[in-house]
Short mmCIF file of N, CA, C and O and ligand atoms in Angstrom, two decimals:
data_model
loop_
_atom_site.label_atom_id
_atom_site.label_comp_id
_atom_site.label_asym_id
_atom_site.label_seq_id
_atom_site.Cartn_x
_atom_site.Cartn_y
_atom_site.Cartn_z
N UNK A 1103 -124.82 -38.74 1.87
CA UNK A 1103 -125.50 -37.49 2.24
C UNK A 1103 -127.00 -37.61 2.02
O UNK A 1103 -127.55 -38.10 1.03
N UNK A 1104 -127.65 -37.00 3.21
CA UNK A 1104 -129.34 -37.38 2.87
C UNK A 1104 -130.11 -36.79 1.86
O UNK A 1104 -131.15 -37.27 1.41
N UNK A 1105 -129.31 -35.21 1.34
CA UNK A 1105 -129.73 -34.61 0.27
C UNK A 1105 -129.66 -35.58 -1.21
O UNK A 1105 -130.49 -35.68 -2.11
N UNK A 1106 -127.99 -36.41 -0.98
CA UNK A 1106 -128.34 -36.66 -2.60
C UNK A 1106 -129.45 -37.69 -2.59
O UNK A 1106 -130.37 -37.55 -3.39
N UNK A 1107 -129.43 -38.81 -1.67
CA UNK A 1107 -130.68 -39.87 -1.36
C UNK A 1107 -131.98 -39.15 -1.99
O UNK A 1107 -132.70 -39.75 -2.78
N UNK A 1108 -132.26 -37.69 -1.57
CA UNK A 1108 -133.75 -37.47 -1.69
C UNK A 1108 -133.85 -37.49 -3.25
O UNK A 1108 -134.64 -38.08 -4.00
N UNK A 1109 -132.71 -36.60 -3.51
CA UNK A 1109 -133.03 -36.29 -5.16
C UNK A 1109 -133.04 -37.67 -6.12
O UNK A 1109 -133.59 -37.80 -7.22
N UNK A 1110 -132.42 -38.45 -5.52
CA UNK A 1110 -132.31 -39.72 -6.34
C UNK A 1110 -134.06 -40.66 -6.30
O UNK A 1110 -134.60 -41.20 -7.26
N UNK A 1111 -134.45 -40.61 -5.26
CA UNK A 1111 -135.85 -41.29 -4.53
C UNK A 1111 -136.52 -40.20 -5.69
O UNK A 1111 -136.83 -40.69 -6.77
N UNK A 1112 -136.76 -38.73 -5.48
CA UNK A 1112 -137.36 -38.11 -6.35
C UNK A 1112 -137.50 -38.37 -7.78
O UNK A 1112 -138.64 -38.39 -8.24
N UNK A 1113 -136.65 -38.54 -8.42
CA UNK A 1113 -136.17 -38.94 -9.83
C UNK A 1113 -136.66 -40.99 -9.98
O UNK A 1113 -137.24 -41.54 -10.91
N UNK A 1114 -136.32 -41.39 -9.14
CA UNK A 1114 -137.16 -43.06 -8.81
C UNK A 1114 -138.28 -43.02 -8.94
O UNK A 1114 -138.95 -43.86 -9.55
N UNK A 1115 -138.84 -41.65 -8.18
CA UNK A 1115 -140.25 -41.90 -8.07
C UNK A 1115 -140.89 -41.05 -9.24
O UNK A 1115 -142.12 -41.17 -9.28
N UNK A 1116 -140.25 -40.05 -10.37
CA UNK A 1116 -141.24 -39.55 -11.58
C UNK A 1116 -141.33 -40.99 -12.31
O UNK A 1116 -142.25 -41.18 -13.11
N UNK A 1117 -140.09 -42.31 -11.97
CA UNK A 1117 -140.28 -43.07 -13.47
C UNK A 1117 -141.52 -44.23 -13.02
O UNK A 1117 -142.13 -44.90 -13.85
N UNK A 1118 -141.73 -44.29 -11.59
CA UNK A 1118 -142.44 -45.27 -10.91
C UNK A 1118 -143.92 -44.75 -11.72
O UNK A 1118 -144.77 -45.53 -12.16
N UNK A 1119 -143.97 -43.19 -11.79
CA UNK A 1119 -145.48 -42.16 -11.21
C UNK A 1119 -145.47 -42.96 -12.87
O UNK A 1119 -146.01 -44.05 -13.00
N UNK A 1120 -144.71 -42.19 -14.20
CA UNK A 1120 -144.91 -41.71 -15.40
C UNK A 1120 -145.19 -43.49 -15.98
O UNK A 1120 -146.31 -43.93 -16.25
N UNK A 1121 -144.20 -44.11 -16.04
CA UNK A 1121 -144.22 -45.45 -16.51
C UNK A 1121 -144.13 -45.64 -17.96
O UNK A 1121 -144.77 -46.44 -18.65
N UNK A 1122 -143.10 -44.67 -18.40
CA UNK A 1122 -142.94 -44.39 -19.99
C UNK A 1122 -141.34 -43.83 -19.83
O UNK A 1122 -140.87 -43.32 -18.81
N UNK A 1123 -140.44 -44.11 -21.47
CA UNK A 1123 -139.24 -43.59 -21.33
C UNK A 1123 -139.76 -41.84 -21.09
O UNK A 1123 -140.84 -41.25 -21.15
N UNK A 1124 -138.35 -41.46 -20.78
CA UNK A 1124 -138.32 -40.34 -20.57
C UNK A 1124 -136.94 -39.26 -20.87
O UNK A 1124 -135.84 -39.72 -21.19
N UNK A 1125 -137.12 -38.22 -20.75
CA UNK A 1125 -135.44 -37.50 -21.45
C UNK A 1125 -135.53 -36.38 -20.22
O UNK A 1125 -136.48 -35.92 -19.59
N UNK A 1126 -134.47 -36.22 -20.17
CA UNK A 1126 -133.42 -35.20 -19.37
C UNK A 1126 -134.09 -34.40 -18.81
O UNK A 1126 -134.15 -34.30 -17.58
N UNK A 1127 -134.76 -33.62 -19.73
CA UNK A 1127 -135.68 -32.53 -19.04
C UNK A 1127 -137.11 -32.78 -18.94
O UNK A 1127 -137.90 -32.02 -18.37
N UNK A 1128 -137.39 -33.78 -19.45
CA UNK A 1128 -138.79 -34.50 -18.65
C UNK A 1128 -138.79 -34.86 -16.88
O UNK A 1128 -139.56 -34.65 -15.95
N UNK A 1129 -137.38 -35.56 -17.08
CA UNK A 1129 -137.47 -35.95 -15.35
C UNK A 1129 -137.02 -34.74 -14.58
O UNK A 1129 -137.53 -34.38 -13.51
N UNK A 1130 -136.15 -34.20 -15.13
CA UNK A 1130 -136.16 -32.45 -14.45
C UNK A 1130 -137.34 -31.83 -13.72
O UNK A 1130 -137.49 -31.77 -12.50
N UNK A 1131 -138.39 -31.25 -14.95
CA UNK A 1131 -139.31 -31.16 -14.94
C UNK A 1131 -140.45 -31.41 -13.82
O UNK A 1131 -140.97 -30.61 -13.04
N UNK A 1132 -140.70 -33.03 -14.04
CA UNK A 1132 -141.62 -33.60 -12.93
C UNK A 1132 -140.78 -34.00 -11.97
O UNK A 1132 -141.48 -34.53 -11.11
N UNK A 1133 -139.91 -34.02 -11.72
CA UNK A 1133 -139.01 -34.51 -10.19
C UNK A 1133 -138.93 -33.32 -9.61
O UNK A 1133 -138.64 -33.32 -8.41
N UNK A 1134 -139.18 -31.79 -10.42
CA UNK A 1134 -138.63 -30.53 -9.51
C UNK A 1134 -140.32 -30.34 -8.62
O UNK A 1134 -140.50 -29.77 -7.54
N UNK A 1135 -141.48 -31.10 -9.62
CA UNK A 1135 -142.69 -30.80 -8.15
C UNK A 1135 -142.23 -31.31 -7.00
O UNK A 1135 -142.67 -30.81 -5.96
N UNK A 1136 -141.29 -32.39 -6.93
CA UNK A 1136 -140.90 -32.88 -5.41
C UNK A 1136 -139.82 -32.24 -4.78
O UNK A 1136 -139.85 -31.38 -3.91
N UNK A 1137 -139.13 -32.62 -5.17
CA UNK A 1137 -137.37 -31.39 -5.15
C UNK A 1137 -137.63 -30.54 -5.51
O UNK A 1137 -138.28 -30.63 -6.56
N UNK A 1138 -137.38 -29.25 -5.01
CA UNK A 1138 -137.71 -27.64 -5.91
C UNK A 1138 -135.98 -27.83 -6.25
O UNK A 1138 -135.77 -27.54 -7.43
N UNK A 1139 -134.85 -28.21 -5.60
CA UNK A 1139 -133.59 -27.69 -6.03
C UNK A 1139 -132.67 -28.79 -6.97
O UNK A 1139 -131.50 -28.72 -7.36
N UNK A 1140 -133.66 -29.78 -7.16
CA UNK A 1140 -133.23 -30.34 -8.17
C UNK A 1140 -133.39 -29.61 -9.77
O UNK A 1140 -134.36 -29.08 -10.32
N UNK A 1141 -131.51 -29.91 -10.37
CA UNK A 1141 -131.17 -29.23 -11.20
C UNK A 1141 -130.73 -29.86 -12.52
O UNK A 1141 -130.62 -31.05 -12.21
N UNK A 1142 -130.45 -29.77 -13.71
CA UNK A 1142 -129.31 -30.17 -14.49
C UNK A 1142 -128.69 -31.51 -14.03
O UNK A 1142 -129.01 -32.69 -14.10
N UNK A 1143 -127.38 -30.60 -13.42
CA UNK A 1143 -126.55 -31.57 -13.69
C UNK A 1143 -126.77 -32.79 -12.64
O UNK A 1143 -126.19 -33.87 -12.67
N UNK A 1144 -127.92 -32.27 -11.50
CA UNK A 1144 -127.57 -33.32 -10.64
C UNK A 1144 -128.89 -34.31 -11.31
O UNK A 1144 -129.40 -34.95 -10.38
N UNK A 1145 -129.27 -34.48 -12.07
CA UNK A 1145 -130.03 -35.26 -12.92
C UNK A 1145 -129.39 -36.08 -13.84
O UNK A 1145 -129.80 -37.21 -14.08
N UNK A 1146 -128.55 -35.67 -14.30
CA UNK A 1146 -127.29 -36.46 -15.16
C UNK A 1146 -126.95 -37.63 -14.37
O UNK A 1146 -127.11 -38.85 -14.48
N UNK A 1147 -126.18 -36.47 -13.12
CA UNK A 1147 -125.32 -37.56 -12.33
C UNK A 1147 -126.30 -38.00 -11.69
O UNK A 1147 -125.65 -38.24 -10.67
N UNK A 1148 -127.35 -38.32 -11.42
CA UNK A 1148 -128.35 -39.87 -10.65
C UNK A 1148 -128.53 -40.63 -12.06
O UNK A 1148 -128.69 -41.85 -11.93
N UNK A 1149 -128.53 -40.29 -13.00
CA UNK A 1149 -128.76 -40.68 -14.29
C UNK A 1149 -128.35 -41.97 -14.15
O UNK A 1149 -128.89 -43.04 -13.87
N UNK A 1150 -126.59 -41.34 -14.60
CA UNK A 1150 -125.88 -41.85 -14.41
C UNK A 1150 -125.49 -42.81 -13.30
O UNK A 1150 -124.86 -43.84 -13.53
N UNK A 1151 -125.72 -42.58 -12.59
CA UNK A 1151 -125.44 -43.37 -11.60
C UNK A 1151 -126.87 -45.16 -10.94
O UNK A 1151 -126.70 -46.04 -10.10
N UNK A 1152 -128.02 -44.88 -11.84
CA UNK A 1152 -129.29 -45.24 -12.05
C UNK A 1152 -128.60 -46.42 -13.06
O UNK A 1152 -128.67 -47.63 -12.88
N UNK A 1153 -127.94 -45.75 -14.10
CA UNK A 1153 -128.35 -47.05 -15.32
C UNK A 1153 -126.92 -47.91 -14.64
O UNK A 1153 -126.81 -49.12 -14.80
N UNK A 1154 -125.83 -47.05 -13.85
CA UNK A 1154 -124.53 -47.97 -13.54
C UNK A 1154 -124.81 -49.07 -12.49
O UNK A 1154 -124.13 -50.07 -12.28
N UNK A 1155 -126.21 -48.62 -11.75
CA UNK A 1155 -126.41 -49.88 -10.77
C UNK A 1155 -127.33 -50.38 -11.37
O UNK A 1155 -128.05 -50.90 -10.51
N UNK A 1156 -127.90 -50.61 -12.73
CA UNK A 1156 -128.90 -51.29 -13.27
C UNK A 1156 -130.18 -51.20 -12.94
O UNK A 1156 -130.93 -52.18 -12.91
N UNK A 1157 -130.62 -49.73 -12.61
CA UNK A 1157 -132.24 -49.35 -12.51
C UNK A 1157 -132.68 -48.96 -13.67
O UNK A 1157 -133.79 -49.25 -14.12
N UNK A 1158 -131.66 -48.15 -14.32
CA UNK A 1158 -132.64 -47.71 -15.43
C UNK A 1158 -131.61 -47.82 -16.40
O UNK A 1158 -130.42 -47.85 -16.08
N UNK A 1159 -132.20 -47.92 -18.15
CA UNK A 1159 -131.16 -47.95 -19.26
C UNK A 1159 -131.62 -46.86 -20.15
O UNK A 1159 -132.63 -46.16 -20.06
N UNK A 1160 -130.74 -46.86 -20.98
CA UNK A 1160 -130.67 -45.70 -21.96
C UNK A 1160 -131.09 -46.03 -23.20
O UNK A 1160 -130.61 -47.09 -23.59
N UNK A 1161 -131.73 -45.57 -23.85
CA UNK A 1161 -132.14 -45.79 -24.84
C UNK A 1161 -131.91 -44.44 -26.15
O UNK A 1161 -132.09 -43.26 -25.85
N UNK A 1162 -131.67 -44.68 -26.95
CA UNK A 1162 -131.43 -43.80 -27.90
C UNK A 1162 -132.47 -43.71 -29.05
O UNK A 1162 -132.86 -44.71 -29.65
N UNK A 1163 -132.93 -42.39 -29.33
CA UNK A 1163 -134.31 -42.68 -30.24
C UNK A 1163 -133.32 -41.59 -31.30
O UNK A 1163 -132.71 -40.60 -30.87
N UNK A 1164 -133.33 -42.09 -32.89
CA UNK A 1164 -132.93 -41.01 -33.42
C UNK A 1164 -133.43 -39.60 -33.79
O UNK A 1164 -132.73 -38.88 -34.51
N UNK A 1165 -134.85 -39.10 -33.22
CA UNK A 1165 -135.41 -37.85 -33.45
C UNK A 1165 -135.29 -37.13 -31.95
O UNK A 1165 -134.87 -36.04 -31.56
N UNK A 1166 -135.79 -38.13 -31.41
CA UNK A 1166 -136.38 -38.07 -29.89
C UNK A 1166 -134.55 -37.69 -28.54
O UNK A 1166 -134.51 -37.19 -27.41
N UNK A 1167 -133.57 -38.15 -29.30
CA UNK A 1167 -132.11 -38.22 -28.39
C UNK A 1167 -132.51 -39.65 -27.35
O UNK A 1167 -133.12 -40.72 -27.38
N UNK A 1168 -131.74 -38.82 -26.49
CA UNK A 1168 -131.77 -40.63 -25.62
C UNK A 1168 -132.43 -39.71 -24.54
O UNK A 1168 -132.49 -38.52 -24.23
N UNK A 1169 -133.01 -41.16 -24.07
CA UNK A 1169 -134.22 -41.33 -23.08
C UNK A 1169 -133.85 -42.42 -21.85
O UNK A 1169 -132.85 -43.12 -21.98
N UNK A 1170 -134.48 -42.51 -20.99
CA UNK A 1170 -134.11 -43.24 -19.99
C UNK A 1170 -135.39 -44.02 -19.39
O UNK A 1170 -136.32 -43.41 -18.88
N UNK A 1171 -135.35 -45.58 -19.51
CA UNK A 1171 -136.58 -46.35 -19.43
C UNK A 1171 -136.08 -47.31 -17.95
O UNK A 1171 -135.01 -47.90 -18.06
N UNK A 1172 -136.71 -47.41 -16.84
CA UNK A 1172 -135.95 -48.83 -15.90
C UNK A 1172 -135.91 -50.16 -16.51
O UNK A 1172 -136.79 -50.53 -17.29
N UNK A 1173 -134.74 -51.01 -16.12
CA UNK A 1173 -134.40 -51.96 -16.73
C UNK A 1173 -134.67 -52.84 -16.28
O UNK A 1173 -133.85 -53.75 -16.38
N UNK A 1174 -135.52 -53.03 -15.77
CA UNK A 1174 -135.91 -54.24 -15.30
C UNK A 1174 -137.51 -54.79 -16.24
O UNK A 1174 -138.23 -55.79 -16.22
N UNK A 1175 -137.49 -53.74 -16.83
CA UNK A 1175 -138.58 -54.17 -17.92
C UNK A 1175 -137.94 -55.04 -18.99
O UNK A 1175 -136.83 -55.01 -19.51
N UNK A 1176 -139.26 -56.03 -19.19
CA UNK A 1176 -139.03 -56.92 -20.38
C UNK A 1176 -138.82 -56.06 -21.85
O UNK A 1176 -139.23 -54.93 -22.12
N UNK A 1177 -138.07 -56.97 -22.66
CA UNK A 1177 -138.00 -56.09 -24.23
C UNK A 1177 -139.37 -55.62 -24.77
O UNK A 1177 -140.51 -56.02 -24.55
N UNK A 1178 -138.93 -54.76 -25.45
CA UNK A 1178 -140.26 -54.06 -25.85
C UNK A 1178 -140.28 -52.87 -26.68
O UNK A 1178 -139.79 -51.80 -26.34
N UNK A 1179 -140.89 -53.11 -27.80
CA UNK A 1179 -140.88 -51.75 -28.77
C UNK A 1179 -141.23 -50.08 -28.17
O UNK A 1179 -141.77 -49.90 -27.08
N UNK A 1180 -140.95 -49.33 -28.78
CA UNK A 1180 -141.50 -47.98 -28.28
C UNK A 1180 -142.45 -47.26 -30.00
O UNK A 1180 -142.53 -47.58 -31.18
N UNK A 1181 -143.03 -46.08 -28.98
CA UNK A 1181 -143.74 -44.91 -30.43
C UNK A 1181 -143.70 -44.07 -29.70
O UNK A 1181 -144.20 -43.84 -28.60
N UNK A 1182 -142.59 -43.23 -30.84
CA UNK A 1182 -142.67 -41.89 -30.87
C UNK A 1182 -143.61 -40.82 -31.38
O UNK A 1182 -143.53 -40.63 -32.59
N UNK A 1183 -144.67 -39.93 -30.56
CA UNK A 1183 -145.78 -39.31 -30.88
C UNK A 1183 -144.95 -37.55 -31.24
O UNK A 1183 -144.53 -36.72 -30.43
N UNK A 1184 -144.98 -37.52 -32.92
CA UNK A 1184 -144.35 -36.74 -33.42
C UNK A 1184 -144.92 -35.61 -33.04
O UNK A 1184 -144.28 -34.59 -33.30
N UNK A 1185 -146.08 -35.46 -32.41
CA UNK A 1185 -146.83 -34.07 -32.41
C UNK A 1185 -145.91 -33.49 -30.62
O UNK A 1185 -145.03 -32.67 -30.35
N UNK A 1186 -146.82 -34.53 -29.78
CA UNK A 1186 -146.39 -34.52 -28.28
C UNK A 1186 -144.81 -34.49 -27.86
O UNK A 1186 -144.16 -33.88 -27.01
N UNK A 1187 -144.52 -35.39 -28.82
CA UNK A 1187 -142.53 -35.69 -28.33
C UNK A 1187 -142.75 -36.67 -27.41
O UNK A 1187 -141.84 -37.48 -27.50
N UNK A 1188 -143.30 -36.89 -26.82
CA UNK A 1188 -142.89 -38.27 -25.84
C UNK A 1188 -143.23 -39.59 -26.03
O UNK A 1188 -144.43 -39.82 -26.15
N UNK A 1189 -142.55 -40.40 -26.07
CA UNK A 1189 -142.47 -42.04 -25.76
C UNK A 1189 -143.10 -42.74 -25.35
O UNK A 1189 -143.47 -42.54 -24.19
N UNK A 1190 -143.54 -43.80 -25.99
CA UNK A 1190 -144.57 -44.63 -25.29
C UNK A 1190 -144.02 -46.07 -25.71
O UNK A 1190 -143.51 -46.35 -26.80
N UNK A 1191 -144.31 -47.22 -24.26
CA UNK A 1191 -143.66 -48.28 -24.46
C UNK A 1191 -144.83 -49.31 -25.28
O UNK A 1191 -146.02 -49.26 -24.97
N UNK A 1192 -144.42 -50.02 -26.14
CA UNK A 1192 -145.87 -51.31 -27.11
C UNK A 1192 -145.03 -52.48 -26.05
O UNK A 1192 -143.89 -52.92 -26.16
N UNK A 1193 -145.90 -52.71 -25.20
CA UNK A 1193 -145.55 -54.08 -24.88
C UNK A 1193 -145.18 -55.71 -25.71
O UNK A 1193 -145.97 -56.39 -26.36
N UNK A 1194 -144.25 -55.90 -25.52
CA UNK A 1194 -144.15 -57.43 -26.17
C UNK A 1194 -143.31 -57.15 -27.72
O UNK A 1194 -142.99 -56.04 -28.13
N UNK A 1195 -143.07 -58.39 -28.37
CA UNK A 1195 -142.47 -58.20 -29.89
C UNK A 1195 -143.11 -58.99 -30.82
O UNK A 1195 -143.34 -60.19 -30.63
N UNK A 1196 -143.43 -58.32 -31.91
CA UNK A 1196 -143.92 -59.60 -32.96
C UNK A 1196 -143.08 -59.41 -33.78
O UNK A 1196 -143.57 -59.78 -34.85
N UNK A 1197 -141.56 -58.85 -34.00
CA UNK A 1197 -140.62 -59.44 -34.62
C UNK A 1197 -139.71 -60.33 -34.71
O UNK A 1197 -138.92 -60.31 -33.76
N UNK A 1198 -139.49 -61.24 -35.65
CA UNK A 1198 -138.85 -62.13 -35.88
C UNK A 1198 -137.14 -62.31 -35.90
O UNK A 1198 -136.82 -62.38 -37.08
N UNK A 1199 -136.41 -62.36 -35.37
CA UNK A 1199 -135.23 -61.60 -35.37
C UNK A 1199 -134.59 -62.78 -36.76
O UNK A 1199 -134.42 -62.66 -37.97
N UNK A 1200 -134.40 -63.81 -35.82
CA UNK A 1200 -133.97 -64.95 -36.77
C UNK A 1200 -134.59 -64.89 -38.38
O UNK A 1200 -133.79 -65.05 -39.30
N UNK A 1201 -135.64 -64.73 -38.61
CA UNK A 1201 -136.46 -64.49 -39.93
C UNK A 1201 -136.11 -63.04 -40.41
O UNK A 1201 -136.35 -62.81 -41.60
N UNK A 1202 -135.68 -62.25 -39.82
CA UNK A 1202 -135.44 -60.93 -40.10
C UNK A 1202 -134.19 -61.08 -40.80
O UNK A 1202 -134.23 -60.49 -41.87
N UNK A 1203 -133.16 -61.62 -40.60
CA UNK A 1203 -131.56 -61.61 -40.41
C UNK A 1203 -131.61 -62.19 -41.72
O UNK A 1203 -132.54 -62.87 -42.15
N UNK A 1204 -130.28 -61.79 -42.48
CA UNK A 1204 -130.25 -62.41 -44.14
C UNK A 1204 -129.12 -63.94 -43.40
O UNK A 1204 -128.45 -63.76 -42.38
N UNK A 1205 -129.12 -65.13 -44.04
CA UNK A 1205 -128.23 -65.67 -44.01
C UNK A 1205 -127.02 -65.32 -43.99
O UNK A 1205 -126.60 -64.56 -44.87
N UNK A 1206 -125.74 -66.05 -42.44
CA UNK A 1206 -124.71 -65.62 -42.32
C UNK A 1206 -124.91 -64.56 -41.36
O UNK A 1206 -124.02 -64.51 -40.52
N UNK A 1207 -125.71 -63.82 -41.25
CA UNK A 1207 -125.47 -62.92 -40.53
C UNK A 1207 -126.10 -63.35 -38.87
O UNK A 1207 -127.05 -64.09 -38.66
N UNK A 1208 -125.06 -62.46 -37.60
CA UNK A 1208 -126.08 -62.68 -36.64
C UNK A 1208 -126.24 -61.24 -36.02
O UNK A 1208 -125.54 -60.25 -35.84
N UNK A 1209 -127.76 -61.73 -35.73
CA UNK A 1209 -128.86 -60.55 -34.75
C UNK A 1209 -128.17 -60.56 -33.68
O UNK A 1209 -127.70 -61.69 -33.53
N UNK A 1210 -127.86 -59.80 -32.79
CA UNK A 1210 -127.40 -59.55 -31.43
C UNK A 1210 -128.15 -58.84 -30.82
O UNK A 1210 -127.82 -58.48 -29.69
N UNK A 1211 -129.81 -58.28 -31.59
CA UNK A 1211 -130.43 -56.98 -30.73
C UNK A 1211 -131.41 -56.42 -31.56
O UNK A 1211 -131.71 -56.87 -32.67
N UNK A 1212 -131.94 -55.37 -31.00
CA UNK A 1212 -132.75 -54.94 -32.19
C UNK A 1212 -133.67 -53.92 -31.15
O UNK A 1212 -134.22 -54.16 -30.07
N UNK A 1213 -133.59 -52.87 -31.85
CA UNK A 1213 -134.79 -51.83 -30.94
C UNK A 1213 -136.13 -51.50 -31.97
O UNK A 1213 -135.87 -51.92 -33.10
N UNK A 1214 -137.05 -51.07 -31.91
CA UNK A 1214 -137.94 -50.74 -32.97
C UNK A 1214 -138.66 -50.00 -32.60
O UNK A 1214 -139.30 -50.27 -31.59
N UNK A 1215 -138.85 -48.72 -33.29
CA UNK A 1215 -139.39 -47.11 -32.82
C UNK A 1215 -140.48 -47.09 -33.94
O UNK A 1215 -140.10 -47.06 -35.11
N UNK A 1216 -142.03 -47.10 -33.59
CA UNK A 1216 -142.90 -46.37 -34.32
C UNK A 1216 -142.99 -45.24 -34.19
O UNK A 1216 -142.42 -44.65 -33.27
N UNK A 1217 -143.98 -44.43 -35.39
CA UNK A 1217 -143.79 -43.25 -34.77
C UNK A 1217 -145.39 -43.02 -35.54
O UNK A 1217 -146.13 -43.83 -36.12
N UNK A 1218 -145.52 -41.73 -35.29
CA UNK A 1218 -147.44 -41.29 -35.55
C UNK A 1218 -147.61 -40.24 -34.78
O UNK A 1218 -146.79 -39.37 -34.45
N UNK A 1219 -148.76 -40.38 -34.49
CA UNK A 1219 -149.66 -39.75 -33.25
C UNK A 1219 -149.86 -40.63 -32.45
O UNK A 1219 -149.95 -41.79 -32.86
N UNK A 1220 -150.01 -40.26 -30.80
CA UNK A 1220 -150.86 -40.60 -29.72
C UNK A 1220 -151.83 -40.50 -29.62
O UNK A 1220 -152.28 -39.61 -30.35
N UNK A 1221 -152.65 -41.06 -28.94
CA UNK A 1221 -154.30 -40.95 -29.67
C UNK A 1221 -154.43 -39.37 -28.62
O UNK A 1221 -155.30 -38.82 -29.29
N UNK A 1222 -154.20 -38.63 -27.76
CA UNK A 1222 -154.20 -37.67 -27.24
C UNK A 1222 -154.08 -36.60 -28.28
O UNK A 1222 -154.87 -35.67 -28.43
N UNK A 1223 -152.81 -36.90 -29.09
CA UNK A 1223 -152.78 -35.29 -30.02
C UNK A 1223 -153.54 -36.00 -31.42
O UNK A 1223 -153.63 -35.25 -32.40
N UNK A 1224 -154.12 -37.50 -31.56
CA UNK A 1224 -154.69 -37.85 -32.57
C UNK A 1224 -156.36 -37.13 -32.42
O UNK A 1224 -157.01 -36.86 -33.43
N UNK A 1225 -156.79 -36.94 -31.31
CA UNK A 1225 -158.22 -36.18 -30.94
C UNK A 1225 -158.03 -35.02 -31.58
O UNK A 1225 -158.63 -34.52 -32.52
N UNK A 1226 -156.69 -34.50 -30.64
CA UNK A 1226 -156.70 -32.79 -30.84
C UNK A 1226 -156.87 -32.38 -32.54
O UNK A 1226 -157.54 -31.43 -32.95
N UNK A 1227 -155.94 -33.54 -33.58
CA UNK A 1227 -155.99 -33.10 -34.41
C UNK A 1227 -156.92 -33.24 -35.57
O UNK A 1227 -156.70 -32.79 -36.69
N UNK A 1228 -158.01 -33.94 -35.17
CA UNK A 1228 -159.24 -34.76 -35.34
C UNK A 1228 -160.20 -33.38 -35.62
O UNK A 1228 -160.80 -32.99 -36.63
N UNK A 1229 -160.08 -32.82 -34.21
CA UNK A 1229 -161.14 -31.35 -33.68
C UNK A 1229 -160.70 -30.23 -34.65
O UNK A 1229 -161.58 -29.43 -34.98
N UNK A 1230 -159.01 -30.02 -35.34
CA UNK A 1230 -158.69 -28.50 -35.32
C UNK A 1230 -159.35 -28.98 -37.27
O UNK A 1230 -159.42 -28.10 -38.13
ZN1 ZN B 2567 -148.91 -37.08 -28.76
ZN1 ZN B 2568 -138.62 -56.71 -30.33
#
């Protein structure tokens, strides 16, 4: 159906525009300037249907809930900006996984969430 195509292209195109994870009602949000009748649930289900053909993955932040980043990006840390709420990707890793790991044990993975300010609400809170 050409309707669901649009809403899906719509929702493709906030993660193309934004270029940062994002949550549920972020892509809501900026996908409804393109779609006015994009809703809820039909955001789920492209969601869903996004990370099952391998465009985008899920990511789980424990303050933040889960977020949705495309997967075709290389690994890469995130920071969470406690003031703003939104996600930002640190390109690259300078952790050691192997050096991390106690003997005996094995690494299979590893996500790593800073958190702070963004230098955006780091100004604001600079000024108040
Ligand atoms: Zn911020
Ligand atoms: Zn890493």
């Amino acid at each position: 159906m050409k309707r669901k195509t649009v809403q899906r292209d719509a929702i493709q195109e906030v993660f193309l525009r934004k270029n940062r994870p994002l949550r549920v009602e972020e892509i809501l949000e900026f996908g409804r300037s393109a779609v006015e009748s994009l809703n809820q649930a039909t955001v789920y289900r492209n969601l869903k249907l996004l990370v099952e053909s391998g465009w985008l993955r899920a990511i789980h932040h424990p303050e933040a809930g889960t977020l949705y980043e495309r997967a075709e990006k290389e690994h890469h840390h995130h920071f969470h900006c406690r003031s703003c709420d939104r996600v930002f990707e640190l390109p690259g890793c300078a952790l050691n996984e192997r050096k991390s790991t106690p003997p005996g044990f094995i690494a299979e993975g590893h996500e790593v969430f800073l958190f702070g300010l963004c230098s955006s609400c780091r100004k604001v809170a600079a000024k108040a």
